C-alpha cells in the first residue's frame, strides 16, 4: 500500500473530532488494506512502530530531524529553525518546506508503507559510533521522497506525536466494523451513520476482539487473523510464554466495607507490597522478566532469574509478582525509588544486585505447564501457586493472605500490613478470572494515602537565575479515555531538588529531568518548550479544581512531584474519567 493513502487517512482523522466518524474512516481503510500490510498499518495508526511491549524506541533527538529536513529539502538550518519557532510544529514545517522544494523538483519515487515502516524501525536498532549519520540518512531518504502531507506525518511519527486521536478502543471497534459487519449486525446509513441491529450480538463480537487483543497484545495480529480466519481464528489466539501479556489492573476501594461490597464475601485479602510489578516467563531453561510496561528487564535482574530457577517447581509458566528491594543494614523494605534505579541500569549489574537485593512476592499465575489459566477462578490459581512456589526468606514469598468474611478481621489484617511498611492491602474475589489489561473489579486496592495521579510531561519552561540551563515548571497531562490524547491538567515545579543528586534520590533533580527531556524538545517559543510525551511522573496535590485554562477542563491545586514513574508508559497514565471521579469524590469533604 502507498504511504500517501495512510497520510490522507491521518489528515481526515485529524480533522474529524467525533470518535464514531473516526472509527468509520479507519474501518473503511482496514477493509481495503492488503492483509500483509495490516500489522504495520495498525501500529502506524497508533503512531507506533513497535507494539507497547517491545522495548525498542525510535529515540531520535529533535535537532537530528531539523538536520534531516535540511538534507532533504536543501533549505538552510536557520530558516528551518525560524519556521519551527513560528509554527511550533516540526511536522508542519517539514510539510511546508517539502512543498516549496517540490515546485523545483518534480520526480521522486512514491513511498510505500513498508518502506516508511522499515526505515523507522531501523532507527531504533542503531547505536554507537556512526549511528547518528545513518539515522540522518534514513529519515532524509524518506523526506526526500515524501509528498508534503507525508512529510508532516513522518516527522510526527518519529516525534511520537501523531495527534490524530486514535485510541485502542477506536481501533478495536474499527476492526469489528471492518471484518464482522454481518456477525455483529452492523449496517451503514449515509444519513444516520452506523446502525446496530442487535446490541447483544454486537457487544459479544466486541468482547471477542478485545479478548484476542488482551492476549496477543498486538492489533496487527488481531486484524490479520480477523480478516483471514474470522471469529474462529480469533478464539485460537492464546497467551504464550516469552510474549508479555498486559497485566490485570485493580480499582480502588474506599475502605474495607467498600472492598467487600465490590469483590463479595468471602474475599482474599493480601498485603500490598510497595515495589514494582514483574511478569516472569519460563520455558525450559529460558527465563524472562518483564515489567508492567512489558519491557524485557531480564538482563537487569539476574537475581530474579536465579530465584525463579531455584524456587519455582515448574519449567513452563507465566507468573505475576511484585518485587521489593531490601535495605541490607536494616533488613527492611527500601523505598520504591531505590529499586526503580535497577530497571534502567545497563552496566555494573552484578554490583547493583549485591547493593540492592530484591524479594519476589508472588500473587498470580496466568499459565502453567502449557495450560492457560486466565479463566480459572482466583482461588484455583492460588492453589497452583502454593504447589509450585518454594518460599525462602528474603528471596521469595507468596503474597501473604487472609481469607475472611469478617470486617473486623480484615481491618486487623489491614493495620498489620501497614505496620509492616506495606502500602495497604488488596482484596480479591475468590472466583475472579484473570482479565489482562483491564481494571475489572475482581480485585481492589485499599490504601490510606491520598490518591496521586500518574501524569506525563508534555511541556516545560527554561529556568532563570540559579535555575538557568534547567527545564523547570513542567506542564503535565492526563489521557482522554476515548481518543487516548494527552490533556493538560497543570504545571508542576514543586518536589524537585535543586541540589545535585544524593545517593538514592537520583532522577528527581531539575538537572536530571532536564537531561532526560532536552533531546526531545519538539517546539520552543521564548522560554516555553514542548516535549515529546514520554516521561511519566507521580503527582500529589491539594485539590482538583475545574478550570478552563487546561484542555482537560481541570487543574491541580498545589501539585508536587512524588517520584518518576519510569516503569510506566504514557499509555498507562491517569485517565480523564479518573480525574473526574476524584473531583466528584472531593465534594462534600
Ligand atoms: P496501584 O499501582 O496503586 O494501582 O496498585 C496496584 C499494584 O499493586 C499492582 O499493579 C502491583 O504492582 C502492586 N501489588 C502489590 N502487592 C500486590 C498483591 N498482593 N496483589 C496484586 N498487586 C499487588
Coordinates of C-alpha atoms and ligand atoms in Angstrom, one line a residue:
X1 CA 0.0 0.0 0.0
X2 CA 1.2 3.5 -0.8
X3 CA 2.0 5.7 2.3
X4 CA 0.1 8.6 0.7
X5 CA -3.2 6.7 1.4
X6 CA -2.3 6.4 5.0
X7 CA -1.3 10.1 5.1
X8 CA -4.6 11.2 3.7
X9 CA -6.4 9.0 6.3
X10 CA -4.3 10.7 9.0
X11 CA -5.4 14.0 7.6
X12 CA -9.1 13.0 7.6
X13 CA -8.8 11.7 11.2
X14 CA -7.1 14.9 12.3
X15 CA -10.0 17.0 11.1
X16 CA -12.7 14.6 12.3
X17 CA -13.4 15.2 16.0
X18 CA -16.0 12.5 16.7
X19 CA -14.9 9.0 17.6
X20 CA -17.7 7.3 15.7
X21 CA -16.7 9.1 12.5
X22 CA -13.0 8.3 13.1
X23 CA -13.9 4.6 13.6
X24 CA -15.8 4.5 10.4
X25 CA -12.9 6.0 8.4
X26 CA -10.5 3.5 9.9
X27 CA -12.8 0.6 9.3
X28 CA -13.2 1.5 5.6
X29 CA -9.4 1.8 5.4
X30 CA -8.7 -1.5 7.0
X31 CA -11.2 -3.3 4.8
X32 CA -9.4 -2.3 1.6
X33 CA -5.9 -2.7 3.0
X34 CA -4.0 -5.9 1.9
X35 CA -3.7 -8.4 4.8
X36 CA 0.1 -8.3 4.7
X37 CA 0.1 -4.6 5.5
X38 CA -2.3 -4.9 8.4
X39 CA 0.4 -5.4 11.1
X40 CA 2.3 -2.3 10.0
X41 CA -0.9 -0.2 9.5
X42 CA -2.4 -0.9 12.9
X43 CA 0.8 0.2 14.6
X44 CA 1.3 3.3 12.4
X45 CA -2.3 4.3 13.0
X46 CA -1.5 4.5 16.7
X47 CA 1.7 6.5 15.9
X48 CA 3.8 3.5 16.8
X49 CA 6.5 1.3 15.1
X50 CA 6.7 -1.2 17.9
X51 CA 3.9 -2.8 20.0
X52 CA 3.7 -1.5 23.5
X53 CA 5.5 -4.5 24.9
X54 CA 8.5 -4.1 22.7
X55 CA 11.2 -2.1 24.5
X56 CA 12.7 -0.6 21.3
X57 CA 12.1 3.1 20.8
X58 CA 12.7 5.4 17.9
X59 CA 14.7 7.8 20.1
X60 CA 15.7 10.4 17.6
X61 CA 16.7 13.9 19.0
X62 CA 14.7 16.8 17.5
X63 CA 17.9 18.5 16.2
X64 CA 18.6 15.5 14.1
X65 CA 15.1 15.9 12.5
X66 CA 15.9 19.5 11.7
X67 CA 19.1 18.3 10.0
X68 CA 17.1 15.7 8.1
X69 CA 14.7 18.3 6.8
X70 CA 17.7 20.4 5.8
X71 CA 19.3 17.4 3.9
X72 CA 16.1 16.5 2.2
X73 CA 15.0 20.0 1.1
X74 CA 18.3 21.9 0.9
X75 CA 16.7 24.7 2.9
X76 CA 19.1 26.2 5.4
X77 CA 19.1 25.3 9.1
X78 CA 18.4 28.9 10.3
X79 CA 15.4 29.1 8.1
X80 CA 14.0 25.7 9.3
X81 CA 14.6 26.8 12.9
X82 CA 12.8 30.1 12.3
X83 CA 9.8 28.4 10.8
X84 CA 9.8 25.9 13.7
X85 CA 9.8 28.8 16.2
X86 CA 6.9 30.4 14.3
X87 CA 4.7 27.4 13.9
X88 CA 5.8 25.3 16.9
X89 CA 5.2 22.2 14.9
X90 CA 8.1 20.5 13.1
X91 CA 5.7 18.3 11.2
X92 CA 4.1 21.4 9.6
X93 CA 7.5 22.9 8.9
X94 CA 8.5 19.7 7.0
X95 CA 5.3 19.8 5.1
X96 CA 5.7 23.4 4.0
X97 CA 9.3 23.2 3.1
X98 CA 8.8 20.0 1.2
X99 CA 6.0 21.7 -0.8
X100 CA 8.5 24.6 -1.6
X101 CA 11.1 22.1 -2.7
X102 CA 8.7 20.1 -4.8
X103 CA 8.0 23.0 -7.0
X104 CA 11.5 22.8 -8.3
X105 CA 11.9 19.0 -8.3
X106 CA 9.1 17.0 -9.8
X107 CA 10.2 13.5 -9.9
X108 CA 10.7 11.2 -6.9
X109 CA 9.6 7.6 -6.2
X110 CA 6.3 7.1 -4.4
X111 CA 6.7 5.9 -0.8
X112 CA 5.3 2.5 0.3
X113 CA 4.0 2.0 3.8
X114 CA 6.6 -0.9 4.1
X115 CA 9.4 1.4 3.2
X116 CA 8.5 4.0 5.7
X117 CA 8.0 1.4 8.4
X118 CA 11.2 -0.3 7.7
X119 CA 13.3 2.9 7.8
X120 CA 11.7 4.0 11.1
X121 CA 12.2 0.5 12.5
X122 CA 15.9 0.6 11.7
X123 CA 16.2 3.9 13.6
X124 CA 15.6 2.1 16.9
X125 CA 18.3 -0.5 16.4
X126 CA 21.1 1.8 15.7
X127 CA 23.6 2.6 18.4
X128 CA 27.2 3.6 18.8
X129 CA 29.6 5.4 16.6
X130 CA 28.3 6.4 13.2
X131 CA 24.7 5.7 14.1
X132 CA 23.8 9.4 14.0
X133 CA 24.8 9.7 10.4
X134 CA 22.9 6.6 9.5
X135 CA 19.8 7.7 11.2
X136 CA 20.0 11.0 9.4
X137 CA 20.3 9.2 6.1
X138 CA 17.2 7.0 6.8
X139 CA 15.0 10.0 7.7
X140 CA 16.3 12.2 5.0
X141 CA 15.7 9.4 2.4
X142 CA 12.0 9.3 3.4
X143 CA 11.6 13.0 3.4
X144 CA 13.2 13.4 0.0
X145 CA 10.7 11.1 -1.5
X146 CA 7.7 12.4 0.6
X147 CA 4.8 14.5 -0.6
X148 CA 4.2 17.5 1.7
X149 CA 1.4 15.8 3.7
X150 CA 3.5 12.6 4.0
X151 CA 6.4 14.6 5.4
X152 CA 4.1 16.0 8.1
X153 CA 3.2 12.6 9.4
X154 CA 6.7 11.0 9.0
X155 CA 8.1 13.7 11.3
X156 CA 5.3 13.4 13.7
X157 CA 5.6 9.6 13.9
X158 CA 9.3 10.0 14.7
X159 CA 8.5 12.5 17.4
X160 CA 5.8 10.2 18.8
X161 CA 3.2 12.9 18.5
X162 CA 0.9 11.9 15.7
X163 CA -2.1 13.9 17.0
X164 CA -4.8 12.1 15.1
X165 CA -6.5 10.7 18.2
X166 CA -6.8 7.0 17.6
X167 CA -7.1 5.2 20.9
X168 CA -7.0 1.5 21.4
X169 CA -10.8 1.3 21.8
X170 CA -11.3 3.1 18.5
X171 CA -9.0 0.7 16.7
X172 CA -10.8 -2.3 18.2
X173 CA -14.2 -1.1 17.1
X174 CA -12.8 -0.4 13.6
X175 CA -11.7 -4.0 13.4
X176 CA -15.2 -5.1 14.3
X177 CA -16.8 -2.8 11.8
X178 CA -14.3 -3.8 9.1
X179 CA -14.3 -7.6 9.4
X180 CA -17.5 -8.6 11.3
X181 CA -20.1 -6.4 9.7
X182 CA -22.5 -9.3 9.3
X183 CA -21.8 -11.2 12.5
X184 CA -22.1 -8.0 14.6
X185 CA -25.3 -6.9 12.7
X186 CA -23.9 -3.6 11.5
X187 CA -25.1 -1.5 8.7
X188 CA -24.1 1.9 7.5
X189 CA -26.5 4.6 6.6
X190 CA -25.3 7.7 4.9
X191 CA -27.7 9.9 7.0
X192 CA -28.0 8.1 10.3
X193 CA -24.4 6.7 10.4
X194 CA -23.8 3.3 11.8
X195 CA -26.8 1.1 12.8
X196 CA -26.6 -1.8 15.1
X197 CA -29.5 -4.3 14.8
X198 CA -28.8 -6.4 17.9
X199 CA -26.7 -4.8 20.7
X200 CA -26.1 -8.0 22.5
X201 CA -24.7 -9.7 19.4
X202 CA -22.6 -6.6 18.7
X203 CA -21.2 -6.4 22.2
X204 CA -20.3 -10.2 22.0
X205 CA -18.2 -9.6 18.9
X206 CA -16.5 -6.6 20.5
X207 CA -15.6 -8.7 23.6
X208 CA -14.1 -11.4 21.3
X209 CA -11.9 -8.9 19.5
X210 CA -10.9 -7.3 22.8
X211 CA -10.1 -10.6 24.4
X212 CA -7.9 -11.6 21.4
X213 CA -6.1 -8.3 21.8
X214 CA -5.6 -8.7 25.5
X215 CA -3.8 -11.9 24.8
X216 CA -1.9 -11.1 21.7
X217 CA -1.1 -7.5 22.7
X218 CA -0.9 -6.5 19.1
X219 CA -3.7 -5.2 16.9
X220 CA -1.7 -6.2 13.9
X221 CA -2.1 -9.9 14.7
X222 CA -5.8 -9.4 15.7
X223 CA -6.6 -7.6 12.4
X224 CA -4.8 -10.1 10.2
X225 CA -6.4 -13.1 11.9
X226 CA -9.9 -11.4 11.9
X227 CA -9.6 -10.7 8.2
X228 CA -8.2 -14.1 7.2
X229 CA -9.8 -16.5 9.7
X230 CA -12.8 -14.7 11.2
X231 CA -14.3 -15.3 14.6
X232 CA -13.0 -18.9 15.0
X233 CA -9.5 -17.7 14.2
X234 CA -9.6 -15.1 17.0
X235 CA -10.5 -17.8 19.6
X236 CA -7.3 -19.6 18.8
X237 CA -5.2 -16.7 19.9
X238 CA -3.7 -17.7 23.2
X239 CA -1.1 -16.2 25.6
X240 CA 2.3 -17.8 25.2
X241 CA 5.5 -17.9 27.2
X242 CA 8.0 -15.4 26.0
X243 CA 5.5 -12.8 24.9
X244 CA 4.4 -10.5 27.7
X245 CA 0.7 -10.2 28.5
X246 CA -1.0 -7.0 29.7
X247 CA -1.3 -7.1 33.4
X248 CA -4.7 -7.1 35.2
X249 CA -5.3 -3.8 37.0
X250 CA -7.2 -3.0 40.2
X251 CA -9.8 -0.5 41.2
X252 CA -9.6 1.5 44.4
X253 CA -12.0 0.8 47.2
X254 CA -12.7 3.5 49.9
X255 CA -12.4 1.1 52.8
X256 CA -12.8 -2.5 53.9
X257 CA -16.6 -2.3 53.8
X258 CA -16.5 -1.0 50.2
X259 CA -13.9 -3.6 49.3
X260 CA -16.3 -6.4 50.4
X261 CA -19.1 -4.8 48.5
X262 CA -17.1 -4.8 45.3
X263 CA -15.5 -8.3 45.5
X264 CA -18.0 -10.2 47.5
X265 CA -17.7 -12.4 50.6
X266 CA -15.6 -14.2 51.5
X267 CA -12.7 -12.3 50.0
X268 CA -9.0 -13.0 49.9
X269 CA -7.0 -10.1 51.4
X270 CA -3.4 -9.7 50.6
X271 CA -0.6 -7.4 51.6
X272 CA 0.0 -4.7 49.0
X273 CA 3.8 -4.6 48.6
X274 CA 5.3 -1.3 47.5
X275 CA 7.7 -2.3 44.8
X276 CA 7.3 -2.8 41.1
X277 CA 5.4 -5.4 39.2
X278 CA 7.1 -8.1 37.1
X279 CA 5.8 -10.9 34.9
X280 CA 8.1 -13.9 34.9
X281 CA 8.1 -16.2 31.9
X282 CA 9.8 -19.6 31.8
X283 CA 10.1 -22.1 29.0
X284 CA 12.5 -24.9 30.0
X285 CA 15.9 -23.1 30.5
X286 CA 14.8 -19.7 29.2
X287 CA 13.5 -17.3 31.9
X288 CA 12.4 -13.8 31.0
X289 CA 11.4 -10.9 33.3
X290 CA 9.1 -8.2 32.0
X291 CA 7.9 -5.0 33.8
X292 CA 4.3 -3.9 33.8
X293 CA 5.3 -1.7 30.8
X294 CA 6.0 -5.1 29.3
X295 CA 9.7 -4.2 28.9
X296 CA 12.1 -7.0 28.9
X297 CA 14.4 -6.4 32.0
X298 CA 15.9 -9.9 32.2
X299 CA 19.4 -8.5 31.8
X300 CA 18.9 -6.1 34.7
X301 CA 17.7 -8.8 37.1
X302 CA 19.8 -11.9 37.0
X303 CA 18.9 -12.4 40.7
X304 CA 15.2 -12.7 39.8
X305 CA 16.1 -15.3 37.2
X306 CA 18.1 -17.3 39.7
X307 CA 15.3 -17.2 42.3
X308 CA 12.8 -18.3 39.7
X309 CA 15.1 -21.1 38.6
X310 CA 15.6 -22.5 42.1
X311 CA 12.4 -21.8 43.9
X312 CA 9.6 -22.4 41.4
X313 CA 9.0 -26.0 40.6
X314 CA 7.9 -25.9 37.0
X315 CA 9.6 -25.3 33.7
X316 CA 6.7 -23.7 31.9
X317 CA 4.8 -20.8 33.4
X318 CA 3.8 -17.1 33.4
X319 CA 3.7 -15.6 36.9
X320 CA 2.7 -12.2 38.2
X321 CA 4.6 -10.8 41.1
X322 CA 5.7 -7.6 43.0
X323 CA 9.4 -7.0 43.6
X324 CA 10.6 -5.1 46.5
X325 CA 14.2 -4.1 47.5
X326 CA 15.7 -4.7 50.9
X327 CA 18.0 -2.5 52.9
X328 CA 20.8 -4.7 53.8
X329 CA 21.6 -2.9 57.0
X330 CA 18.1 -2.9 58.5
X331 CA 16.5 -5.8 56.6
X332 CA 13.5 -3.5 55.9
X333 CA 11.9 -2.7 52.5
X334 CA 13.5 0.1 50.6
X335 CA 11.5 2.9 49.1
X336 CA 10.5 2.4 45.5
X337 CA 13.0 4.9 44.0
X338 CA 15.9 2.7 45.1
X339 CA 14.9 -0.4 43.2
X340 CA 13.4 1.6 40.3
X341 CA 17.0 2.6 39.5
X342 CA 17.7 -1.1 38.8
X343 CA 15.1 -1.1 36.0
X344 CA 17.1 1.3 33.8
X345 CA 20.6 0.1 34.8
X346 CA 22.5 -1.3 31.9
X347 CA 26.0 -1.7 33.4
X348 CA 27.6 -2.9 36.6
X349 CA 24.6 -5.2 37.1
X350 CA 26.4 -7.6 39.5
X351 CA 27.4 -4.8 41.8
X352 CA 23.8 -3.5 42.0
X353 CA 22.5 -7.0 42.6
X354 CA 24.7 -7.0 45.7
X355 CA 23.9 -3.5 46.7
X356 CA 20.2 -3.6 46.3
X357 CA 18.9 -7.2 46.7
X358 CA 15.3 -7.9 45.9
X359 CA 12.5 -10.1 47.2
X360 CA 9.7 -11.6 45.0
X361 CA 6.2 -11.6 46.3
X362 CA 4.2 -13.9 44.0
X363 CA 0.5 -13.2 43.7
X364 CA -0.9 -14.7 40.5
X365 CA -0.3 -17.2 37.7
X366 CA -1.5 -17.0 34.1
X367 CA -0.2 -20.1 32.6
X368 CA 1.3 -23.4 33.9
X369 CA 2.7 -26.4 32.1
X370 CA 1.2 -25.3 28.8
X371 CA -2.3 -24.7 30.2
X372 CA -3.7 -21.2 30.0
X373 CA -5.3 -20.3 33.4
X374 CA -6.9 -17.0 32.7
X375 CA -10.4 -18.5 33.1
X376 CA -9.7 -20.5 36.2
X377 CA -11.0 -18.9 39.4
X378 CA -8.5 -17.0 41.5
X379 CA -8.6 -19.5 44.4
X380 CA -7.6 -22.3 42.0
X381 CA -4.8 -20.2 40.6
X382 CA -3.6 -19.5 44.1
X383 CA -3.7 -23.3 45.0
X384 CA -1.5 -24.0 41.9
X385 CA 1.0 -21.3 43.1
X386 CA 1.1 -22.9 46.5
X387 CA 2.1 -26.2 44.9
X388 CA 5.0 -24.8 42.9
X389 CA 6.5 -22.0 45.0
X390 CA 9.0 -22.9 47.5
X391 CA 9.2 -19.9 49.8
X392 CA 12.6 -18.7 51.0
X393 CA 13.1 -15.9 53.5
X394 CA 14.5 -12.8 51.9
X395 CA 14.1 -14.2 48.4
X396 CA 10.6 -15.3 47.5
X397 CA 7.2 -15.4 49.3
X398 CA 3.6 -16.0 48.3
X399 CA 1.6 -12.8 48.8
X400 CA 0.6 -13.0 52.5
X401 CA -3.1 -13.8 52.6
X402 CA -6.1 -13.8 54.8
X403 CA -9.4 -15.2 53.5
X404 CA -12.3 -13.9 55.5
X405 CA -16.0 -12.7 55.6
X406 CA -15.4 -10.7 58.7
X407 CA -14.8 -6.9 58.5
X408 CA -13.1 -6.8 61.9
X409 CA -10.6 -9.5 60.8
X410 CA -10.0 -7.7 57.5
X411 CA -9.5 -4.4 59.4
X412 CA -6.9 -6.1 61.7
X413 CA -5.1 -7.5 58.6
X414 CA -5.0 -4.1 57.0
X415 CA -3.5 -2.5 60.2
X416 CA -0.9 -5.2 60.4
X417 CA 0.0 -4.8 56.7
X418 CA 0.6 -1.1 57.2
X419 CA 2.6 -1.6 60.3
X420 CA 4.9 -3.8 58.3
X421 CA 5.6 -1.0 56.0
X422 CA 3.3 -2.0 53.1
X423 CA 1.2 0.4 51.0
X424 CA -2.1 -1.2 52.1
X425 CA -3.9 -4.3 51.1
X426 CA -5.6 -5.9 48.1
X427 CA -9.0 -7.6 48.3
X428 CA -9.7 -10.3 45.7
X429 CA -12.7 -12.1 44.5
X430 CA -12.1 -15.8 45.0
X431 CA -14.0 -16.7 41.8
X432 CA -12.4 -13.9 39.8
X433 CA -10.8 -14.7 36.4
X434 CA -7.6 -13.0 35.2
X435 CA -8.5 -10.3 32.7
X436 CA -5.4 -8.9 31.1
X437 CA -5.2 -5.2 30.6
X438 CA -8.4 -4.2 32.3
X439 CA -9.3 -2.6 35.5
X440 CA -12.1 -5.0 36.3
X441 CA -13.4 -5.3 39.8
X442 CA -12.1 -8.8 40.5
X443 CA -9.6 -7.2 42.8
X444 CA -9.5 -3.8 44.6
X445 CA -6.8 -2.0 46.5
X446 CA -7.3 -0.3 49.8
X447 CA -4.7 2.2 50.8
X448 CA -4.7 5.2 53.2
X449 CA -2.8 7.8 51.3
X450 CA -4.4 10.4 49.2
X451 CA -4.8 9.2 45.7
X452 CA -2.0 10.5 43.5
X453 CA -2.1 10.9 39.7
X454 CA 0.3 9.5 37.2
X455 CA 0.8 12.2 34.5
X456 CA 3.1 12.7 31.6
X457 CA 5.3 15.7 31.0
X458 CA 4.3 17.5 27.7
X459 CA 6.0 20.9 28.2
X460 CA 8.3 22.9 30.4
X461 CA 9.9 26.3 30.9
X462 CA 13.6 27.1 30.8
X463 CA 14.6 28.3 34.2
X464 CA 16.1 31.7 35.1
X465 CA 18.7 32.9 37.7
X466 CA 20.1 30.0 39.6
X467 CA 17.9 27.6 37.6
X468 CA 19.4 28.7 34.3
X469 CA 20.0 25.8 32.0
X470 CA 17.4 23.6 33.6
X471 CA 13.9 22.9 32.5
X472 CA 11.5 23.9 35.3
X473 CA 7.8 24.2 35.7
X474 CA 6.6 21.1 33.9
X475 CA 3.3 21.0 32.1
X476 CA 1.7 17.7 32.8
X477 CA -1.2 15.8 31.1
X478 CA -3.7 13.0 31.7
X479 CA -5.2 11.0 28.9
X480 CA -8.6 11.1 27.2
X481 CA -10.4 7.8 27.8
X482 CA -11.7 7.5 24.2
X483 CA -9.1 9.0 21.9
X484 CA -6.0 8.5 24.1
X485 CA -5.0 12.1 23.5
X486 CA -3.0 13.9 26.2
X487 CA -5.0 16.6 28.0
X488 CA -3.2 19.2 30.1
X489 CA -4.0 19.5 33.7
X490 CA -1.4 21.7 35.3
X491 CA 2.2 22.8 35.9
X492 CA 4.5 21.3 38.5
X493 CA 7.7 22.7 39.9
X494 CA 7.5 21.6 43.5
X495 CA 9.0 18.4 44.9
X496 CA 12.0 18.6 42.6
X497 CA 15.5 19.2 44.1
X498 CA 18.0 21.9 43.0
X499 CA 20.9 20.1 44.6
X500 CA 23.0 17.5 42.8
X501 CA 21.5 14.1 43.3
X502 CA 22.3 12.5 46.6
X503 CA 22.6 8.7 46.6
X504 CA 19.3 7.1 46.2
X505 CA 17.4 10.2 45.1
X506 CA 18.7 10.0 41.5
X507 CA 16.4 11.4 38.9
X508 CA 14.4 13.9 40.9
X509 CA 16.6 17.0 40.4
X510 CA 15.9 19.6 37.8
X511 CA 19.2 18.7 36.2
X512 CA 18.2 15.0 35.9
X513 CA 14.8 15.7 34.4
X514 CA 16.4 18.2 32.0
X515 CA 18.9 15.6 30.9
X516 CA 16.0 13.1 30.2
X517 CA 13.9 15.6 28.2
X518 CA 16.3 18.0 26.5
X519 CA 16.8 15.9 23.3
X520 CA 13.1 15.5 22.9
X521 CA 12.0 19.1 22.8
X522 CA 9.5 19.4 19.9
X523 CA 8.9 23.1 19.9
X524 CA 10.3 26.2 21.6
X525 CA 8.9 29.7 22.0
X526 CA 10.7 32.1 24.3
X527 CA 11.3 30.1 27.5
X528 CA 8.4 27.8 26.8
X529 CA 9.1 24.4 25.3
X530 CA 7.0 21.4 24.3
X531 CA 8.4 17.9 24.8
X532 CA 7.7 14.5 23.4
X533 CA 5.3 12.9 25.9
X534 CA 7.4 10.1 27.4
X535 CA 8.3 10.8 31.0
X536 CA 5.7 9.7 33.5
X537 CA 5.7 11.3 37.0
X538 CA 3.5 10.7 40.0
X539 CA 1.9 13.8 41.3
X540 CA 0.3 14.6 44.7
X541 CA -2.0 17.7 45.0
X542 CA -4.1 19.5 47.5
X543 CA -7.3 19.6 45.4
X544 CA -8.6 19.2 41.9
X545 CA -10.5 22.2 40.5
X546 CA -12.5 22.8 37.4
X547 CA -10.5 25.1 35.0
X548 CA -10.9 26.5 31.5
X549 CA -7.1 27.0 31.3
X550 CA -6.2 23.4 30.6
X551 CA -7.5 21.1 27.9
X552 CA -8.6 18.5 30.4
X553 CA -11.0 21.1 32.0
X554 CA -9.4 20.5 35.3
X555 CA -6.4 22.0 37.2
X556 CA -4.4 20.8 40.2
X557 CA -4.0 23.0 43.3
X558 CA -0.5 22.8 44.8
X559 CA 0.7 19.9 42.8
X560 CA 4.1 18.3 43.8
X561 CA 6.2 15.6 42.3
X562 CA 6.4 12.4 44.3
X563 CA 8.5 10.3 42.0
X564 CA 9.4 9.5 38.5
X565 CA 7.5 6.5 37.2
X566 CA 9.8 5.3 34.6
X567 CA 8.2 1.9 34.9
X568 CA 5.0 3.3 33.3
X569 CA 4.3 4.3 29.7
X570 CA 2.4 7.4 28.7
X571 CA -0.4 5.0 27.6
X572 CA -0.8 3.9 31.3
X573 CA -1.2 7.4 32.9
X574 CA -4.3 8.6 34.7
X575 CA -7.4 8.9 32.6
X576 CA -9.7 11.9 32.4
X577 CA -12.5 9.8 33.9
X578 CA -10.3 9.0 36.9
X579 CA -9.6 12.7 37.4
X580 CA -13.4 13.4 37.1
X581 CA -14.1 10.6 39.7
X582 CA -11.5 12.1 42.1
X583 CA -13.0 15.5 41.6
X584 CA -16.5 14.2 42.3
X585 CA -15.2 12.4 45.4
X586 CA -13.9 15.6 46.8
X587 CA -17.2 17.3 47.1
X588 CA -18.8 17.2 50.5
X589 CA -15.3 17.0 52.1
Ligands
LIG1 P1 -1.7 0.7 42.1 O1 -0.3 0.7 41.5 O2 -1.9 1.6 43.3 O3 -2.8 0.7 41.1 O4 -1.9 -0.8 42.8 C1 -1.8 -2.0 42.1 C2 -0.4 -2.6 42.1 O5 -0.1 -3.0 43.4 C3 -0.2 -3.8 41.2 O6 -0.1 -3.4 39.9 C4 1.0 -4.4 41.8 O7 2.1 -3.8 41.2 C5 1.0 -4.0 43.3 N1 0.8 -5.1 44.2 C6 1.5 -5.2 45.4 N2 1.0 -6.3 46.1 C7 0.1 -6.9 45.4 C8 -0.7 -8.0 45.6 N3 -0.7 -8.8 46.6 N4 -1.6 -8.3 44.6 C9 -1.7 -7.6 43.4 N5 -1.0 -6.5 43.2 C10 -0.1 -6.1 44.2

